[in-house]
Coordinates of C-alpha atoms and ligand atoms in Angstrom, one line a residue:
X1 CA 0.0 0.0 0.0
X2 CA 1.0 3.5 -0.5
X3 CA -0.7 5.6 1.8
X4 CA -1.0 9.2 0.7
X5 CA -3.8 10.3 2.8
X6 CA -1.9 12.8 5.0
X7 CA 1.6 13.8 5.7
X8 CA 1.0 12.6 9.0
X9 CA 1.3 9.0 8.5
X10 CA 5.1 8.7 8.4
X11 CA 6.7 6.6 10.9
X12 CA 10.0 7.8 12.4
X13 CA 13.6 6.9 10.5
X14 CA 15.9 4.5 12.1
X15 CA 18.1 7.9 12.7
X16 CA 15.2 9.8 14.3
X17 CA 14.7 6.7 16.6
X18 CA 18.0 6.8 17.7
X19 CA 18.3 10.7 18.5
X20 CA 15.0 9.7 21.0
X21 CA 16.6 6.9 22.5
X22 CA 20.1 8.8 23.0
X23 CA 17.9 12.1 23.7
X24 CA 19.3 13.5 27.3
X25 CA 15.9 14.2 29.5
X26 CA 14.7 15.2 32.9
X27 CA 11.5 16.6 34.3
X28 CA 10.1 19.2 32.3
X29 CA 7.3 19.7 34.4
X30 CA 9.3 20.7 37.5
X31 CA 12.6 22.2 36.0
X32 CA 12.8 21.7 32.3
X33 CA 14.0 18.8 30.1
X34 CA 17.5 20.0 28.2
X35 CA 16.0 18.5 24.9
X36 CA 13.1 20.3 25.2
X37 CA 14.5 23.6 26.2
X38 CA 16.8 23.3 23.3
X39 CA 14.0 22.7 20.8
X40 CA 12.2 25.8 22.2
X41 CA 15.2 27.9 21.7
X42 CA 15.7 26.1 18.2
X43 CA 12.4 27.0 17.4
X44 CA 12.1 30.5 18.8
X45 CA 15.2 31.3 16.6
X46 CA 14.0 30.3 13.7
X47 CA 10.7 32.0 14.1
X48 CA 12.8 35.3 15.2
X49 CA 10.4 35.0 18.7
X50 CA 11.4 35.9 22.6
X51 CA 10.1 32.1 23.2
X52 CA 8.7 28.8 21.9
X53 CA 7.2 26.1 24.2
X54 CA 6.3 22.3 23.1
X55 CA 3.1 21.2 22.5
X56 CA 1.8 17.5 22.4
X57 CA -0.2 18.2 19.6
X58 CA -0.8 21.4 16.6
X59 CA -4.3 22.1 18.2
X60 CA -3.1 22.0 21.6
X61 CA -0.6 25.0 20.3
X62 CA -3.8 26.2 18.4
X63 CA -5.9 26.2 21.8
X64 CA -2.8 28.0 23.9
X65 CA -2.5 30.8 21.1
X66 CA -6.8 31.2 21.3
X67 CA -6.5 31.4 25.4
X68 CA -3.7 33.9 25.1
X69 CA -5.2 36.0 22.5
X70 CA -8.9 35.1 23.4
X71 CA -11.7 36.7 25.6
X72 CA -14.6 35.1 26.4
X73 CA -18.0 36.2 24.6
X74 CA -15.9 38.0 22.0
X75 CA -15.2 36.6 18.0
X76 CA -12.5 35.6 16.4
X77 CA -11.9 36.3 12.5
X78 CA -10.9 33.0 10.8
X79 CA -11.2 31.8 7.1
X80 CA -14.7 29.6 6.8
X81 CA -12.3 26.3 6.0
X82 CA -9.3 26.5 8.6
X83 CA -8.4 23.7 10.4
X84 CA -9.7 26.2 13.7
X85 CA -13.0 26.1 12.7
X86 CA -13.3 22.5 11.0
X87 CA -11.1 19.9 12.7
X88 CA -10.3 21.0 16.6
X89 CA -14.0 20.2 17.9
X90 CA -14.8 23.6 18.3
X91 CA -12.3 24.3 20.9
X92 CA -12.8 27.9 20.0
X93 CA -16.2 28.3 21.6
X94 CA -16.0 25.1 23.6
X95 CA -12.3 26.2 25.8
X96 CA -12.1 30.0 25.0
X97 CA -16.0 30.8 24.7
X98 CA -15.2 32.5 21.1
X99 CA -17.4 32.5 18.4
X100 CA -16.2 32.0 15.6
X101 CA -16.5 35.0 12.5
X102 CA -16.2 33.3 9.6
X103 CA -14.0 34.6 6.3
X104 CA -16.0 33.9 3.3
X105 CA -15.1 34.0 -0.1
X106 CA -11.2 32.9 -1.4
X107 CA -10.1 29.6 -0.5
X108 CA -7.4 31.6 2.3
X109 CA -8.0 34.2 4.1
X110 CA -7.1 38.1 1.8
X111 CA -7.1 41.4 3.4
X112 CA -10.5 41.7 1.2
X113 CA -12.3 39.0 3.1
X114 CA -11.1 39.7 5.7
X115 CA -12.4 43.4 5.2
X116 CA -15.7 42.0 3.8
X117 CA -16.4 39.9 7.1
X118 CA -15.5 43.2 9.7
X119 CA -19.1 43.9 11.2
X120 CA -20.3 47.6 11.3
X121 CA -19.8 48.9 15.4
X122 CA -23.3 48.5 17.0
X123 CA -24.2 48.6 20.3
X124 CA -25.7 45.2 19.7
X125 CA -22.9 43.1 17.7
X126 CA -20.2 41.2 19.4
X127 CA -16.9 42.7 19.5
X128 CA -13.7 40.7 18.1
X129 CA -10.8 39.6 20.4
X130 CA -8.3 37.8 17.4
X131 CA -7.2 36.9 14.0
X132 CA -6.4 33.9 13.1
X133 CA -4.4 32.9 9.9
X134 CA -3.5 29.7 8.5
X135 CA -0.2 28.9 6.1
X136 CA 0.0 27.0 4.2
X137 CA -3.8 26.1 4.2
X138 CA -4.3 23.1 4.8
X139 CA -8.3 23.1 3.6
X140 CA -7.1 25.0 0.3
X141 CA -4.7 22.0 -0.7
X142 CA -1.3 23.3 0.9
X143 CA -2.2 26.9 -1.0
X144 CA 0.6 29.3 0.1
X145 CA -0.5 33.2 1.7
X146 CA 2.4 35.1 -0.1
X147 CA 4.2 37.3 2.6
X148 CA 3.0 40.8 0.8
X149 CA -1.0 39.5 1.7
X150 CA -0.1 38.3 5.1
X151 CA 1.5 41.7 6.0
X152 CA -1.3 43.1 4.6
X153 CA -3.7 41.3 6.5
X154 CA -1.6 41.7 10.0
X155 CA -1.5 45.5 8.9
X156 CA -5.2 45.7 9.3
X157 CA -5.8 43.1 11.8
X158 CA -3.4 45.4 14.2
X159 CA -3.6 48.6 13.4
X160 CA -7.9 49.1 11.7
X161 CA -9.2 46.5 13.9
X162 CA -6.5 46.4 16.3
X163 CA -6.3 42.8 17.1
X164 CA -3.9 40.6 17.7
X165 CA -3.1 37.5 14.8
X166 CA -2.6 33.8 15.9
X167 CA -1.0 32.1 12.7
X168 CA -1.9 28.2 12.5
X169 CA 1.4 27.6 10.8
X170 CA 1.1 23.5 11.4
X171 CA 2.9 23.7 8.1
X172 CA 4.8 27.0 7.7
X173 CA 7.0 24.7 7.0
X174 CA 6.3 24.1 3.5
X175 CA 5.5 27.3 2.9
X176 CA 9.1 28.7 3.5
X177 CA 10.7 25.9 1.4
X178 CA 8.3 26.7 -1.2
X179 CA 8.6 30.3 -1.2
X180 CA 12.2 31.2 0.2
X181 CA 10.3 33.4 2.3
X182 CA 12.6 33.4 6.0
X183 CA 10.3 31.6 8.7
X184 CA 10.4 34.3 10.9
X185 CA 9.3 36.9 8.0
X186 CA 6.1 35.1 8.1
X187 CA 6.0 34.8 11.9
X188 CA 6.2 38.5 12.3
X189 CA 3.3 38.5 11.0
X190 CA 1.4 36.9 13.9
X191 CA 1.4 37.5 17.6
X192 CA 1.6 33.9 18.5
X193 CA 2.7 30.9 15.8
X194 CA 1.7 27.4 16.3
X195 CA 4.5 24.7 14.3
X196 CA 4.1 21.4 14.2
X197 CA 6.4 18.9 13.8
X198 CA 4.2 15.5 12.8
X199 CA 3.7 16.4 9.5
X200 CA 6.5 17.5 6.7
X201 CA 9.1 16.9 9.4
X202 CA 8.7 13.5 10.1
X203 CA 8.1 13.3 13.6
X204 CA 5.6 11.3 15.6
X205 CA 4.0 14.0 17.4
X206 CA 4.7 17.1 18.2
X207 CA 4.7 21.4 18.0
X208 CA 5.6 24.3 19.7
X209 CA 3.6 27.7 20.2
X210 CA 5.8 30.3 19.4
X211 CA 5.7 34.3 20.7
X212 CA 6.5 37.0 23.3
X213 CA 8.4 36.1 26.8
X214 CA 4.5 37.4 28.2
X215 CA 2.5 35.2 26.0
X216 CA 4.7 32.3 26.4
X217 CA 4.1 32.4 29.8
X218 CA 0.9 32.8 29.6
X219 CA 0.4 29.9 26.8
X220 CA 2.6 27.9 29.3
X221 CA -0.7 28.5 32.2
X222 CA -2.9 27.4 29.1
X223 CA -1.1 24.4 28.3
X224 CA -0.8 23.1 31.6
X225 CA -5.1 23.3 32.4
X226 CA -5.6 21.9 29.0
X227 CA -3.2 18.8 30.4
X228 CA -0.1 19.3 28.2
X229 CA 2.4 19.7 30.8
X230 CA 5.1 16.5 30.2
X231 CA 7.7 15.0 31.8
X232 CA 10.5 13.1 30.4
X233 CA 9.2 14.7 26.8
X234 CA 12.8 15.2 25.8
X235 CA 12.5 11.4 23.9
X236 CA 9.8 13.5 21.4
X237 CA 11.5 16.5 20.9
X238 CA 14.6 15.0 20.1
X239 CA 13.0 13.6 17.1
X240 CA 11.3 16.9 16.3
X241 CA 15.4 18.4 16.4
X242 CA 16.4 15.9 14.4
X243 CA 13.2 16.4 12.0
X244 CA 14.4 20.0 12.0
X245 CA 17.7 19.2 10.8
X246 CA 17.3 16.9 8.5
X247 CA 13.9 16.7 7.0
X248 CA 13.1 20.5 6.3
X249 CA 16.0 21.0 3.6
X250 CA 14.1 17.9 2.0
X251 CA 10.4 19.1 2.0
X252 CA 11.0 20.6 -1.6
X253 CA 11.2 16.5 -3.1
X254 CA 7.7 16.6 -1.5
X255 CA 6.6 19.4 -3.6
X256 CA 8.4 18.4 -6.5
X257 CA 6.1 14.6 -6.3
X258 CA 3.1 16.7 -5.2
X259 CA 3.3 18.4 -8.6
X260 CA 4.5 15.5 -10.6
X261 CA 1.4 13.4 -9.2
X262 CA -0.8 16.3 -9.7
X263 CA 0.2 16.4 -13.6
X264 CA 0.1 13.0 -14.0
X265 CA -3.5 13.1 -13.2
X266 CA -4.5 16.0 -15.0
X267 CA -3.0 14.6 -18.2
X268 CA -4.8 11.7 -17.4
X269 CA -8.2 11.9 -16.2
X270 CA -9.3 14.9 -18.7
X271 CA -12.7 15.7 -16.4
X272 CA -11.4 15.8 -13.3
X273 CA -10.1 19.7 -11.8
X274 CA -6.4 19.4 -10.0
X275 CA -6.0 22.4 -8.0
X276 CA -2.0 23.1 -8.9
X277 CA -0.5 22.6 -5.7
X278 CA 2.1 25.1 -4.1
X279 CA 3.6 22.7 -1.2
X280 CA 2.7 19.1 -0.6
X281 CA -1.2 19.0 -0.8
X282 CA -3.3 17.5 -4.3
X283 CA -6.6 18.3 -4.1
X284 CA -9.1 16.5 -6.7
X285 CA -12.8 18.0 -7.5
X286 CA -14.5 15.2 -9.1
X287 CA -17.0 14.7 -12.1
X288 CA -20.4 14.7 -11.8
X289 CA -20.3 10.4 -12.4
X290 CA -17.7 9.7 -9.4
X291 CA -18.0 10.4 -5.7
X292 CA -15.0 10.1 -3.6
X293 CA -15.8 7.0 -2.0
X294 CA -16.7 5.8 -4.6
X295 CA -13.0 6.6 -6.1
X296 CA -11.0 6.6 -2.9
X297 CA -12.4 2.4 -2.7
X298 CA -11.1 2.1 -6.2
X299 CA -7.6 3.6 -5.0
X300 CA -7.6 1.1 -2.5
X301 CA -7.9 -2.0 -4.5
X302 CA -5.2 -0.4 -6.5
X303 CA -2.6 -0.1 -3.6
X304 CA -3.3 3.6 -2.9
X305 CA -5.0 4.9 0.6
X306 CA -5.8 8.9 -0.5
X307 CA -8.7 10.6 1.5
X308 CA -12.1 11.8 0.9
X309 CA -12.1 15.6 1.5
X310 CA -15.5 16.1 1.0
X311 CA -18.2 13.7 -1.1
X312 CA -16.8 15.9 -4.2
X313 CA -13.0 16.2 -3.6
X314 CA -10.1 13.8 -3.0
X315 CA -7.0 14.9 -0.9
X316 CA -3.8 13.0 -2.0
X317 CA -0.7 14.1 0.4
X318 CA 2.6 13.6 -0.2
X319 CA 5.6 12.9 2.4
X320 CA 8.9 11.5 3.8
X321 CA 7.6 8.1 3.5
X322 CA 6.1 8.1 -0.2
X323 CA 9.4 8.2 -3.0
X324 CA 9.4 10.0 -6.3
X325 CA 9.0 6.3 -7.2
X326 CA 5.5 5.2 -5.4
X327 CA 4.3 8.8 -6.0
X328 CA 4.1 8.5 -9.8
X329 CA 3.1 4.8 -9.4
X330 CA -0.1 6.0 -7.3
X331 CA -0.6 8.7 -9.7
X332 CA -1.0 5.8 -12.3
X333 CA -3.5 3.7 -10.5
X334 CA -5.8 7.1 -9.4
X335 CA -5.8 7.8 -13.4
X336 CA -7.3 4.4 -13.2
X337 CA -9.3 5.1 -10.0
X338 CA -10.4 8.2 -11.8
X339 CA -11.5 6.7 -15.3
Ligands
PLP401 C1 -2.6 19.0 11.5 C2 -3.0 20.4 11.7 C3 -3.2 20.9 12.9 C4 -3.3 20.1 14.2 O1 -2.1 19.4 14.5 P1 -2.3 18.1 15.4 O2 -0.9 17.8 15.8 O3 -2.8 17.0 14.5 O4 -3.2 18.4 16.5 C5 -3.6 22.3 13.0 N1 -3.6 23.0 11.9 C6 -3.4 22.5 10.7 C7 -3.5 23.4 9.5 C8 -3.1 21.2 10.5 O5 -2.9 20.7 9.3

C-alpha cells in the first residue's frame, strides 16, 4: 500500500529513533528537560520569537494561542475552512467561549475577506478579540498566503481592527521551502505561531507555540489546564530536532512529487479539476459520475489509501515516507481510479 492520505502518516527513521533513545531528559514539568529547552530555543530562533514552548499536539498550540489572545464572549476572525473552525472540535467556543467569525469568499483568508467579514460597530454586535491565519492552508490543498498579503492582512488586523493575529502555521514549513520566504518573516506576521512537527518533518508528534516572553508564559498556564504539561518529553522533541535538521532542507522532493502526481492526473483523467498545488497537498474535484468513496475504494484496491475531502473532492498528500517512485506509481492507479 501506499498511503497518501496525509503527511501525517510517516513513521519515524531508524536515525530519528536513535536521537529519542540517545535524547538526554529530565523533568520538564518541574525544572525543564535540556531537549526540550533546546527545541524551544531552536524553534524561537527560527521563528525570530522571545520564546517557543512544546506542545503534544498542533491544536493544543492552536488552543494556547486562542487562550492567550482570546476573551470570552468575543469573536474571532478565521477563514470559513481552517483547520480552527473544521477539525479541533470547536475548541474555540468550547475552551475559549469565542465565536467564531467566519471569512467567506477565497479559498485563504485576503485582506479583502477579511475586510468584507468586519461587522459595522453597534451597540448590539459582538466585538472581536483575534485573527487567526493559516499557512499554508491546509483546507485549500497546501495553498501558500504570499508574505505581501499576510502583512497586509496583520497590517489591518493590528492597526484598523487592532487585534492581535494567531497564525496556524502547522505547516509554515512548506511554505518557506516553497517560497524562500525566512520563517520568521512570516512569523512576524502573527502574535503567536503554532509549528508542528508530525507532519513535513517527520516526527511522531509534536509542535511548539511560538511568541513574546509574556504570551509564552501565559500559553505555558494554558497548556498546563488543557493537560499538556510532560515529563520526560525530551525522547519526542529530540526527534522533532532531528526532523528540523534533517527533514526541512528535503520538504521541496515533496513538492516536487506533489506536482509531478498532480500532472500526471491532469494529463490523465481529462474531467477531473487538479487544483495546482504550491507545497505538498493535491486536491481533486471530481466529475459529476464519481464520488469520492466511490474513487478513494477504487484507489484502495489499487494499492493507494488517499482521503475523501468532502463527497466531491479527494486529498492526495505527499511525504517522507512516499518516493518520487510510489508517487508517480499512485498517480498511475488514481488515473485508473479516476477513469
Ligand atoms: C494537523 C494540523 C493541525 C493540528 O495538528 P495536530 O498535531 O494534528 O493536533 C492544525 N492546523 C493545521 C493546518 C493542521 O494541518
Amino acid at each position: 500500500m501506499i498511503d497518501l492520505r496525509s503527511d501525517t502518516v510517516t513513521k519515524p527513521t531508524a536515525a530519528m529513533r536513535r536521537a529519542m533513545a540517545e535524547a538526554e531528559v529530565g523533568d520538564d514539568v518541574l525544572d525543564g528537560d535540556p531537549t526540550v529547552l533546546a527545541l524551544q530555543e531552536r524553534v524561537a530562533a527560527l521563528l525570530g520569537k522571545e520564546r517557543a514552548l512544546f506542545v503534544p499536539t498542533g491544536t493544543m498550540g492552536n488552543a494556547c494561542g486562542l487562550w492567550v489572545h482570546g476573551r470570552h464572549g468575543t469573536e474571532a476572525y478565521a477563514h470559513h475552512d481552517s483547520h480552527i473552525v473544521n477539525w479541533e472540535i470547536a475548541g474555540l467556543s468550547g475552551l475559549r467561549g469565542l465565536q467564531p467569525r467566519m471569512v467567506q469568499g477565497a479559498p485563504v483568508m485576503t485582506l479583502d475577506t477579511l475586510k468584507a467579514a468586519v461587522r459595522a460597530p453597534s451597540k448590539h454586535a459582538p466585538t472581536a478579540s483575534v485573527v487567526c491565519v493559516e499557512n499554508t492552508h491546509n483546507g485549500a490543498g497546501g495553498m501558500v498566503t504570499p508574505l505581501a498579503e499576510l502583512r497586509a492582512i496583520t497590517e489591518f488586523a493590528r492597526g484598523t481592527l487592532q487585534l492581535p493575529v494567531h497564525l496556524d502555521g502547522a505547516r509554515l514549513w512548506n511554505a518557506h521551502v516553497a517560497t524562500g520566504t525566512p520563517l520568521a518573516d512570516f512569523a512576524a506576521c502573527a502574535d503567536t505561531v503554532m509549528v508542528s512537527f508530525s507532519k513535513g518533518l517527520g516526527a511522531p508528534l509534536g509542535g511548539c507555540v511560538a511568541g513574546s516572553t509574556a504570551h509564552i508564559a501565559e500559553a505555558f498556564m494554558a497548556r498546563k489546564r488543557l493537560g499538556g504539561g510532560m515529563r520526560q518529553s525530551g525522547i519526542v522533541a529530540a526527534a522533532a530536532l532531528h526532523g528540523l535538521e534533517h527533514h526541512l532542507g528535503r520538504l521541496h522532493e515533496d513538492h516536487a512529487n506533489a506536482k509531478r502526481l498532480a500532472t500526471i492526473i491532469a494529463d490523465g483523467v481529462s474531467d477531473a479539476q487538479v487544483v495546482p498545488p504550491d507545497t505538498n497537498i493535491v486536491m481533486i474535484d471530481l466529475p459529476a459520475r464519481l464520488d469520492a468513496d466511490t474513487v478513494t475504494a477504487r484507489a484502495k484496491a489499487l494499492g493507494v489509501l488517499i482521503s475523501a475531502w468532502n463527497a466531491r473532492r479527494i486529498r492526495v498528500v505527499t511525504h517522507l515516507d512516499a518516493s518520487p517512485e510510489q508517487v508517480e506509481q499512485a498517480a498511475r492507479m488514481m488515473v485508473k481510479a479516476l477513469a
